[in-house]
C-alpha cells in the first residue's frame, strides 16, 4: 500500500504516539458519569451458607467487586436501570436487574455447566454458549490449593487433547503439544497468546499466580484467527485484573521441598565386587579358568590357592586378595579401600532435599475509572540434584484507565529476572564411579579427577559443579500498550503495541584447577545476546443486534519484526593465571570471536464474523492472510479460512420435553491453519543458501603461522519454501444432563497437514545431508472427551469429579511423491511412492512408529550352535532374521510399536468437607507407548571399569529371557531393545483449610487459606522398571531419562 | 464536543491502520541475511575462491585427527594393523560379521569410519566443485592465478576420487556444483573416474606452483597424486614421468641428516625418573611436529597444518591415544601387583613422555617384528621405536609397598615364564615413537596434541616410482628407488633380485606407517595384478572378473596378518576374520537410503549386491 519502506519503522513509534496522544486528549473531555448509586447485598448457596469471592459486575462495564468472607458485597456507581451479573466458578451465573433497588439477597446454585462463562477466543471473548469451536478452559485461580509452579503444571492433566511433558529440573516447566504431532520435523508446540497478544517469550517468565484463566483453542476454526501460525493450536493466557472497589492486597506464600520420587539403586561395595566378577567371567568367556575371578578365600576344595594364583602366573607369595582384585581390574585406590571396607556412597551425594520458595504479593482493585493489578514474585527453587537451582523475580503491572466513555487505555507489563546459572553435579557419572573410589585427593580437600583414578573412563561427578563459574541470566520485558474505544454504529476499535525484550548473558569459566583444562590454563567464554521484537495489532470490531440476529465482526491488521544480536567470545591459556575467570577474558592467549545476527518480519490481515439467530443457530467464519520473511523468496504469504456452525438443540421444541437433558449443542467446524516454525538454526534463513566460515592455518615459507578463512556452501537453497498447511474438521457435542449434575464435551477431529516443513535427507554424494523442503502429508485423527460431575452435595460434604479422555492417531499419508520403479534391466515398470528409511518415515505408519530388529529373547545354553551362525553366543539377544539370510539389514526390521501414547486419561476429584476443608487429587495416565531400553543389553560403556545400576543379567545359572549377559555382543546387528512405558500417575494431592470468616472477625482479613500439596506422589508402570519413563532431560530433542522429582508444598493465601 | 471526540479518535484510528499497513508491502517480507555470506555474491574474486580451497584443505585433516581417526580403518584392512579395543562389541575385528552395509553407517568411535570417508569425501568434492563450476565467475589478477586456483581444486577433487574408487570401487561421479535438490544418482565405473581425474591432474600439474604456503596445494603434490593415478590406470610410463618431475624438479629432496629445532630422542634407564637424551637422527627429526613445515625440510609435498590456536580443530590429534599400547592397564609387576600407571599422580608420569594409549591400533607380527630385518634401521632404533620393555613399572602402589620392581623395566613374563599381562592384544605391543609422539598441552593425561601431518612425502614418490619400474619389469631401477629410502634410514641396500611387490609393500610399511591409506593402496595394487595378469610373489595370477572372490589383497593380508590368519579371539570373545570381498568396502545403507530415485552398485559380498546392475561408462 505505502511506498516507503521506512514507514515500517515509523509505524510502531507512530502507534505509541497515537496511543499516548489520544489518551491525554480524551481525558480532558471525560464528562459522562451517571449519578452515584451504591448497592449492597449478601450471596449464599442453596444451603444458606455465605459464598466468598463471588464476582458481582455491572453488565456491560468493568465496574465490579467480589463478596467478602460473609458473602457480602458493596458496589458504587450502579446505574438505576443497570443489570448485575453475578458469577462464581462452579455455580450458575445470574443476571439481576437493579431497577432502583439497593439491597440484594442472592442464592446461587451449584452447576457443572456455566453457559455464561467467558471464554477467550483470540482477538476477543465470547460466552461459552456462543462458542462454535473446540475450546477448553483452565481456571487457574481454581487450582490455587495445588499452587501450580508453572503454566505447564496448570495444564498438565487438566485438559483433554494437550500433552505436557514432565520436567525434573528446579526450573520446571515442560513442552506442550495439542492434538498430536502434525509436523514431521517442524516445531509442534502451540502458539502462546498472553493477554491478547502473541507471546514469544519463555513460559517461566509468567507467574502462575498472576494468571486468571488459560484457554486452549484446539480446532482449526477457533485457531484460524491466528491463521498461519496456529497449526499446533493456541494457548491463551489471561492475567488478572483489578475488580473490587476496595484495594485488595494478596499474599501467596509457598515453601516446599524437592525430593527424589523414586530410587534406582547402584551396587554397594560388596555387591559391586560380586557383579564385577560376573562381568569379567562374561567378558573373558573363552579364556576364564575355574574360579579365576572368584574370591580366593572361598575356593572349592579341588582348587588350591597356589593353582588359583598360577592362573595368571602370579607370584606364589602374593596376597591372593590383591591378585583377585587386580584380576577384577580394581585400581589401587579401590583395592586399598576394599581392604579397609571404606565405601563412598555416590548415589546419596548426588541427591538432596531441595528447598523451594515461591512468594507473591499483589494489590488490585479499581478506583473510579482506573483498574489495576500489580504483583511481585520471588521464586527460588533448589532441585533434588545437588547444584540444581533456579531463581526468578517477576513483576507484573496491569493497568487500565477509562479516559472517556469511548476510550480506554491500558498497559500490561511483565518483567522477569531469571537466573539459570546452575551447574548441577554430573549425576550420570555416579554409575561410573566405583564405591571404593573417593571424592578427594589425599589432602582431603582437592577433588580427585576420577574417583578411582581412571580418567579415561570416569570423572568425578563434582568437577563441573565445583570448577565451573557460571552466570546465565535472562532479563525479559514484555509489554503491551493498548487503546480501545467505542465508535458510532456499533463499531469499536483496539490498537496494541507490543514490544518484547530479552537480554541474555551466558558467561562461563572453567577453572584451570579442573584437570581437563589445566593444560589449557583455564577456559572462559562470554555470550551476550539481545532479542527485540515488536508487534502491532489494529483491530476494528462491529457488534450489532437486529431483532433475533446478532452480528459480531472483527477485522485485524498486524505486523511484527524480530531481531537478534548475539556475540560470543572465548579464550583460554590465561596468564599469569585464570583466577579472574570470565571477568578478564582478554588475559588469555587463544581468543575466538563469533557472532550471529538475525532478523525476520511478518504481517497479517484477518476478518471474522460471528452470527447467531435466536441464540440457537450459530455461525463463525473467518479468514486470515499471513506473511513471513522466512518464506520471502517466493511464497511469503498464506491464507487461512475457516467456518464453523453451532446448533443449540435443546432450544428446539422437539427436545424441550426430554426431562434428563438440560442442554445440548452440536458443533461442526472446518478450517485451515499454517505453521511457520522451523526448528533450530534453519528458523529464519532455511530457504537461503549460506556459506559456512571457519578458520584454517597455513605456514609461510619463513615459518610464520597465518590464519586463513575457509568458506564452503553449507546449505542448499530452496526458494520455493512455504508455509506448512493443516486442514482440519472437528465435530463436537456440548451437553448437560440430570439437572446439570453431569456435563461435558465430546470432540472428534481429523487434521491433515500438507507441505510439511521437512529437513529432507538428500543423497549424501551431493555434499549436503539434507535440505529444508515442503513435502508430504501427515494425518492426525482423534477424539477427546471431557466430563464434569457433581457426585454428592450434602451440607457438609461435596464431591465433584472431572474426567478427560484423549485418543490420537497419527499417520504419514505421503512423503516425497511417486518415483519410477525399475526392473532388473533398468526399464521403468511403473511408479510408486517410496518410504524414507533413513529418517525412519514410512507411508501409512505413525511418525513415531518404532522400526527395528525384533528381539525374540536371549540365546540359551542349548542354542549355542544356532547362535554361532549369527556370530554371537548364549546370553546375547536373539533377533528375528526375517528373510533368513543369516545377516541383519533393513529387510529384517519391522514395526515394533509406537513412541506416542495410544490413549491418555485423567481424573480429578475435588471434595469440600466440614465447610472449610478442600481436598483434591489428580490422576493421569498415558498408555501403550514404548521407549528404548538398552540397559537390557548390559553392554553400555566400559562395564569392566565402572559400577552399575542393579539391572538383571543373564548367566548360565540365571537363564532369563529379557536381559542379556554382561558385556553381551550385538553381533552384526545395529538395534535397540524396547519396553512399554505405560503409566498411571497420582500427580497432585492437595488439602486446604479456609479459616472461617467468623475467626477472622475484625482483623480486616478478607480471606485466609492454608494448604498443603504433594506433587508426583506415586506412579504405576507395569512394564518399565528403570527410573520413571515419563521424565526426560528435554523431550523431544533429548530423550535421556532423568530421575523423577517429588514436591511437597505448604502454602498460605491471604487477602486483606 | 462529544461528537468531536468520536471523530478525532476515529480519524486517528484510520490513520493508524494505514500507517501500520505499510507492512503489507512485499519489501517488508524480504529475507535479510545478516551474519552469513551468500554464495553468488561472495564467490566473485580470488580471495573467496581460495577460501573455498581452504575448506578442502581443512577437510583433509579429518582423516588423521580425533578419536578413532578414519586412517585407522584403512590400516585395519591391511597386513599392518588390527582394531585393538578388546572390551566391547562393535569394533571392526570380526570383519565378516561387522562389515555390513548397515554397520558401515555407524560412525562412532566404537565402530569403523567407512562412512566418514564416504561423506567427507563427497563433502570435499562439493567444495572443489564450487570452485571449478564458478571459476569463470570471479575476477583474478592474472590468468596464472586463475589457473593455479583451478588446478588446486582439481587436485582436491582428484584426491577424494582416488580414495573413493580404491575404497568402494564404482562410485557416483559428481563433477559439477549441485545447486538444487537432486535425488537420482548412479555409480560410474572406477576406471572412468580415474581417467577423468588423470586429465584434470595433467592440467593442474602445469598450473600449480611450489612457491606457496605450507598447507596449500603444491605442484609436487599434484605430480605425486598424478603418479598414483597413472599407476592405478596401468600407465606405468606416465607414472615414471610424473614421479620424475617431482623427484628431479629441484624443489624436493629426501632429508638425510638431523635438522630443525626439535629436541633429540630420549629413553628412561631403569631406576630413573628423568629421561636421558639419545643422539639425534634424521628419522626422529623428520617426524617431529616442530620440524615438519620448516623451510629446510624439503621432503614434505603436501602438508596438513594443525597448530595450537584458532584452527578450529578441537584439542589435537589424539594420535597417542590411538596408536600407543594400553600400557597403563592390564600390566602387572612380577609380584602380581598392578605395574603401570598412566595418570598424572605418579612419581614418574610416564604418560607425559609416551602418552596414554588405549591400544586401538594394534600392529601385527608383520609390522612389529617381521619387517624389521635390518639391525641398523633407524625406524626401529632405540628412542625412535618403543617396545613395552622400554617402559618402567611406575604404579604408585609398587612404590608404597616397596616392591622391588618399582622403576624397573617392564617384562612380559615372570621368572617361571608366566604371562604378566591379561591382555597382550591391547596392552602389549611396540610402536614407532618417532612418529606417534606428539606433545600435548591440552589433554591430561597426554593423548597427542597439535601437529602438522604429511599427506604426501617424497619418500613415497620414490616408492611409487619403484612400483612403476617393478610393473615394467625394470627391477634394478626399482631397487635403486627403494634403496634411496632404505639407505636414508640407515639400512643396507637391497639388490634387484630381491624386488617384488611384497618387498615394495614391506618398505612402505616401514616408512609410511600412519601416513599411507594402506587399504586403498593394496586395493589399487590388487586391481593392477588382476588387470595385468602379472604373477604375484604369491605365485598366483588374478583376473578382474573375480576381483571380489580371489585377489592379491586377501592373499597378502591372510599371509601376513597373524590376527586374521590365525583367527585370534579377544578376551571379549570376538574373532578376527577377513574375506576376499573386503577388497572393496560396502556402500553404507545410510548413503543408499538417501538416494531414493537412483541406484548405486553395491559391492559383491554385501547385502544388496545385484550382479545385473551395471555402472555408468560416463561421468554424467
PDB file of C-alpha atoms in Angstrom, chain A residues 876-1003:
ATOM      1  CA  UNK A 876      23.247 -62.486  23.754  1.00  0.00           C
ATOM      2  CA  UNK A 877      19.978 -61.265  22.335  1.00  0.00           C
ATOM      3  CA  UNK A 878      18.272 -63.470  19.805  1.00  0.00           C
ATOM      4  CA  UNK A 879      16.950 -61.365  16.935  1.00  0.00           C
ATOM      5  CA  UNK A 880      14.424 -62.282  14.319  1.00  0.00           C
ATOM      6  CA  UNK A 881      16.110 -62.893  10.958  1.00  0.00           C
ATOM      7  CA  UNK A 882      13.002 -62.252   8.881  1.00  0.00           C
ATOM      8  CA  UNK A 883      14.426 -63.219   5.490  1.00  0.00           C
ATOM      9  CA  UNK A 884      16.581 -65.979   6.950  1.00  0.00           C
ATOM     10  CA  UNK A 885      19.714 -64.899   5.124  1.00  0.00           C
ATOM     11  CA  UNK A 886      21.853 -65.095   8.227  1.00  0.00           C
ATOM     12  CA  UNK A 887      22.504 -61.357   8.153  1.00  0.00           C
ATOM     13  CA  UNK A 888      20.780 -58.350   9.613  1.00  0.00           C
ATOM     14  CA  UNK A 889      19.724 -55.478   7.408  1.00  0.00           C
ATOM     15  CA  UNK A 890      16.720 -53.227   6.818  1.00  0.00           C
ATOM     16  CA  UNK A 891      14.989 -56.236   5.330  1.00  0.00           C
ATOM     17  CA  UNK A 892      14.752 -57.680   8.837  1.00  0.00           C
ATOM     18  CA  UNK A 893      13.422 -54.549  10.507  1.00  0.00           C
ATOM     19  CA  UNK A 894       9.781 -54.443  11.476  1.00  0.00           C
ATOM     20  CA  UNK A 895       7.275 -52.228  13.219  1.00  0.00           C
ATOM     21  CA  UNK A 896       7.510 -52.812  16.931  1.00  0.00           C
ATOM     22  CA  UNK A 897       5.262 -50.196  18.473  1.00  0.00           C
ATOM     23  CA  UNK A 898       4.847 -46.504  18.987  1.00  0.00           C
ATOM     24  CA  UNK A 899       6.588 -43.807  20.935  1.00  0.00           C
ATOM     25  CA  UNK A 900       3.363 -41.850  21.433  1.00  0.00           C
ATOM     26  CA  UNK A 901       0.641 -42.979  23.847  1.00  0.00           C
ATOM     27  CA  UNK A 902      -2.263 -44.833  22.329  1.00  0.00           C
ATOM     28  CA  UNK A 903      -4.593 -43.076  24.736  1.00  0.00           C
ATOM     29  CA  UNK A 904      -4.448 -40.816  27.745  1.00  0.00           C
ATOM     30  CA  UNK A 905      -6.882 -40.186  30.522  1.00  0.00           C
ATOM     31  CA  UNK A 906      -7.096 -38.092  33.640  1.00  0.00           C
ATOM     32  CA  UNK A 907      -9.365 -37.955  36.626  1.00  0.00           C
ATOM     33  CA  UNK A 908      -9.623 -35.090  39.048  1.00  0.00           C
ATOM     34  CA  UNK A 909     -11.656 -35.337  42.243  1.00  0.00           C
ATOM     35  CA  UNK A 910     -12.479 -32.390  44.447  1.00  0.00           C
ATOM     36  CA  UNK A 911     -14.018 -32.633  47.877  1.00  0.00           C
ATOM     37  CA  UNK A 912     -15.270 -29.987  50.254  1.00  0.00           C
ATOM     38  CA  UNK A 913     -15.986 -31.144  53.792  1.00  0.00           C
ATOM     39  CA  UNK A 914     -16.661 -29.669  57.190  1.00  0.00           C
ATOM     40  CA  UNK A 915     -17.319 -26.438  55.293  1.00  0.00           C
ATOM     41  CA  UNK A 916     -13.786 -25.201  55.374  1.00  0.00           C
ATOM     42  CA  UNK A 917     -11.750 -28.049  54.064  1.00  0.00           C
ATOM     43  CA  UNK A 918     -10.984 -28.698  50.422  1.00  0.00           C
ATOM     44  CA  UNK A 919      -9.306 -31.818  49.228  1.00  0.00           C
ATOM     45  CA  UNK A 920      -8.414 -32.698  45.670  1.00  0.00           C
ATOM     46  CA  UNK A 921      -6.295 -35.123  43.747  1.00  0.00           C
ATOM     47  CA  UNK A 922      -5.401 -35.659  40.127  1.00  0.00           C
ATOM     48  CA  UNK A 923      -4.581 -38.934  38.443  1.00  0.00           C
ATOM     49  CA  UNK A 924      -3.399 -39.048  34.863  1.00  0.00           C
ATOM     50  CA  UNK A 925      -2.239 -41.779  32.609  1.00  0.00           C
ATOM     51  CA  UNK A 926      -0.685 -42.429  29.228  1.00  0.00           C
ATOM     52  CA  UNK A 927      -0.949 -45.873  27.761  1.00  0.00           C
ATOM     53  CA  UNK A 928       0.513 -48.025  25.042  1.00  0.00           C
ATOM     54  CA  UNK A 929       3.768 -46.306  24.080  1.00  0.00           C
ATOM     55  CA  UNK A 930       7.272 -47.774  24.081  1.00  0.00           C
ATOM     56  CA  UNK A 931      10.782 -46.497  24.521  1.00  0.00           C
ATOM     57  CA  UNK A 932      14.297 -47.733  24.030  1.00  0.00           C
ATOM     58  CA  UNK A 933      15.638 -49.775  26.896  1.00  0.00           C
ATOM     59  CA  UNK A 934      19.195 -50.651  26.010  1.00  0.00           C
ATOM     60  CA  UNK A 935      20.089 -51.261  29.643  1.00  0.00           C
ATOM     61  CA  UNK A 936      18.750 -54.725  28.892  1.00  0.00           C
ATOM     62  CA  UNK A 937      21.785 -55.323  26.669  1.00  0.00           C
ATOM     63  CA  UNK A 938      24.121 -54.891  29.667  1.00  0.00           C
ATOM     64  CA  UNK A 939      26.876 -53.684  27.353  1.00  0.00           C
ATOM     65  CA  UNK A 940      26.777 -49.907  27.565  1.00  0.00           C
ATOM     66  CA  UNK A 941      30.068 -48.181  28.325  1.00  0.00           C
ATOM     67  CA  UNK A 942      33.092 -49.913  29.854  1.00  0.00           C
ATOM     68  CA  UNK A 943      31.412 -52.111  32.389  1.00  0.00           C
ATOM     69  CA  UNK A 944      34.703 -53.728  33.316  1.00  0.00           C
ATOM     70  CA  UNK A 945      35.859 -50.358  34.639  1.00  0.00           C
ATOM     71  CA  UNK A 946      32.820 -48.948  36.409  1.00  0.00           C
ATOM     72  CA  UNK A 947      29.875 -49.622  38.694  1.00  0.00           C
ATOM     73  CA  UNK A 948      26.317 -50.285  37.557  1.00  0.00           C
ATOM     74  CA  UNK A 949      22.661 -49.971  38.418  1.00  0.00           C
ATOM     75  CA  UNK A 950      21.237 -53.167  39.771  1.00  0.00           C
ATOM     76  CA  UNK A 951      19.935 -54.354  36.415  1.00  0.00           C
ATOM     77  CA  UNK A 952      19.231 -58.075  35.963  1.00  0.00           C
ATOM     78  CA  UNK A 953      21.578 -60.004  33.705  1.00  0.00           C
ATOM     79  CA  UNK A 954      21.677 -63.400  32.095  1.00  0.00           C
ATOM     80  CA  UNK A 955      24.073 -66.010  33.342  1.00  0.00           C
ATOM     81  CA  UNK A 956      24.113 -69.761  32.694  1.00  0.00           C
ATOM     82  CA  UNK A 957      22.726 -70.142  36.206  1.00  0.00           C
ATOM     83  CA  UNK A 958      20.134 -67.411  35.678  1.00  0.00           C
ATOM     84  CA  UNK A 959      18.902 -68.118  32.135  1.00  0.00           C
ATOM     85  CA  UNK A 960      16.416 -65.242  31.852  1.00  0.00           C
ATOM     86  CA  UNK A 961      14.985 -64.220  28.536  1.00  0.00           C
ATOM     87  CA  UNK A 962      14.594 -60.433  28.807  1.00  0.00           C
ATOM     88  CA  UNK A 963      18.069 -59.246  29.773  1.00  0.00           C
ATOM     89  CA  UNK A 964      21.297 -60.189  28.011  1.00  0.00           C
ATOM     90  CA  UNK A 965      24.524 -61.361  29.620  1.00  0.00           C
ATOM     91  CA  UNK A 966      27.011 -58.827  30.902  1.00  0.00           C
ATOM     92  CA  UNK A 967      29.017 -57.376  28.022  1.00  0.00           C
ATOM     93  CA  UNK A 968      26.696 -59.018  25.533  1.00  0.00           C
ATOM     94  CA  UNK A 969      27.579 -58.874  21.862  1.00  0.00           C
ATOM     95  CA  UNK A 970      25.357 -57.126  19.338  1.00  0.00           C
ATOM     96  CA  UNK A 971      26.786 -59.377  16.678  1.00  0.00           C
ATOM     97  CA  UNK A 972      26.355 -57.971  13.217  1.00  0.00           C
ATOM     98  CA  UNK A 973      23.193 -56.071  14.140  1.00  0.00           C
ATOM     99  CA  UNK A 974      22.563 -52.445  14.951  1.00  0.00           C
ATOM    100  CA  UNK A 975      19.422 -52.480  17.084  1.00  0.00           C
ATOM    101  CA  UNK A 976      17.741 -51.264  20.240  1.00  0.00           C
ATOM    102  CA  UNK A 977      15.585 -53.096  22.718  1.00  0.00           C
ATOM    103  CA  UNK A 978      12.273 -51.597  23.749  1.00  0.00           C
ATOM    104  CA  UNK A 979       9.858 -51.716  26.646  1.00  0.00           C
ATOM    105  CA  UNK A 980       6.362 -50.347  27.109  1.00  0.00           C
ATOM    106  CA  UNK A 981       6.302 -47.159  29.163  1.00  0.00           C
ATOM    107  CA  UNK A 982       2.587 -47.056  30.021  1.00  0.00           C
ATOM    108  CA  UNK A 983       1.866 -45.453  33.370  1.00  0.00           C
ATOM    109  CA  UNK A 984      -0.791 -44.217  35.740  1.00  0.00           C
ATOM    110  CA  UNK A 985       0.339 -41.355  37.909  1.00  0.00           C
ATOM    111  CA  UNK A 986      -1.089 -39.892  41.087  1.00  0.00           C
ATOM    112  CA  UNK A 987       0.056 -36.465  40.135  1.00  0.00           C
ATOM    113  CA  UNK A 988      -1.116 -33.988  42.726  1.00  0.00           C
ATOM    114  CA  UNK A 989      -2.922 -34.185  46.002  1.00  0.00           C
ATOM    115  CA  UNK A 990      -3.919 -31.052  47.880  1.00  0.00           C
ATOM    116  CA  UNK A 991      -5.623 -30.292  51.158  1.00  0.00           C
ATOM    117  CA  UNK A 992      -6.709 -26.765  52.067  1.00  0.00           C
ATOM    118  CA  UNK A 993      -8.285 -25.184  55.092  1.00  0.00           C
ATOM    119  CA  UNK A 994     -10.094 -21.887  54.746  1.00  0.00           C
ATOM    120  CA  UNK A 995     -10.201 -20.014  58.036  1.00  0.00           C
ATOM    121  CA  UNK A 996     -13.865 -19.147  58.687  1.00  0.00           C
ATOM    122  CA  UNK A 997     -14.826 -15.527  58.343  1.00  0.00           C
ATOM    123  CA  UNK A 998     -16.021 -15.538  61.933  1.00  0.00           C
ATOM    124  CA  UNK A 999     -12.488 -16.259  63.159  1.00  0.00           C
ATOM    125  CA  UNK A1000     -11.068 -13.504  61.086  1.00  0.00           C
ATOM    126  CA  UNK A1001     -13.537 -11.121  62.633  1.00  0.00           C
ATOM    127  CA  UNK A1002     -12.376  -7.605  62.577  1.00  0.00           C
ATOM    128  CA  UNK A1003      -8.819  -8.376  61.652  1.00  0.00           C
TER     129      UNK A1003
END
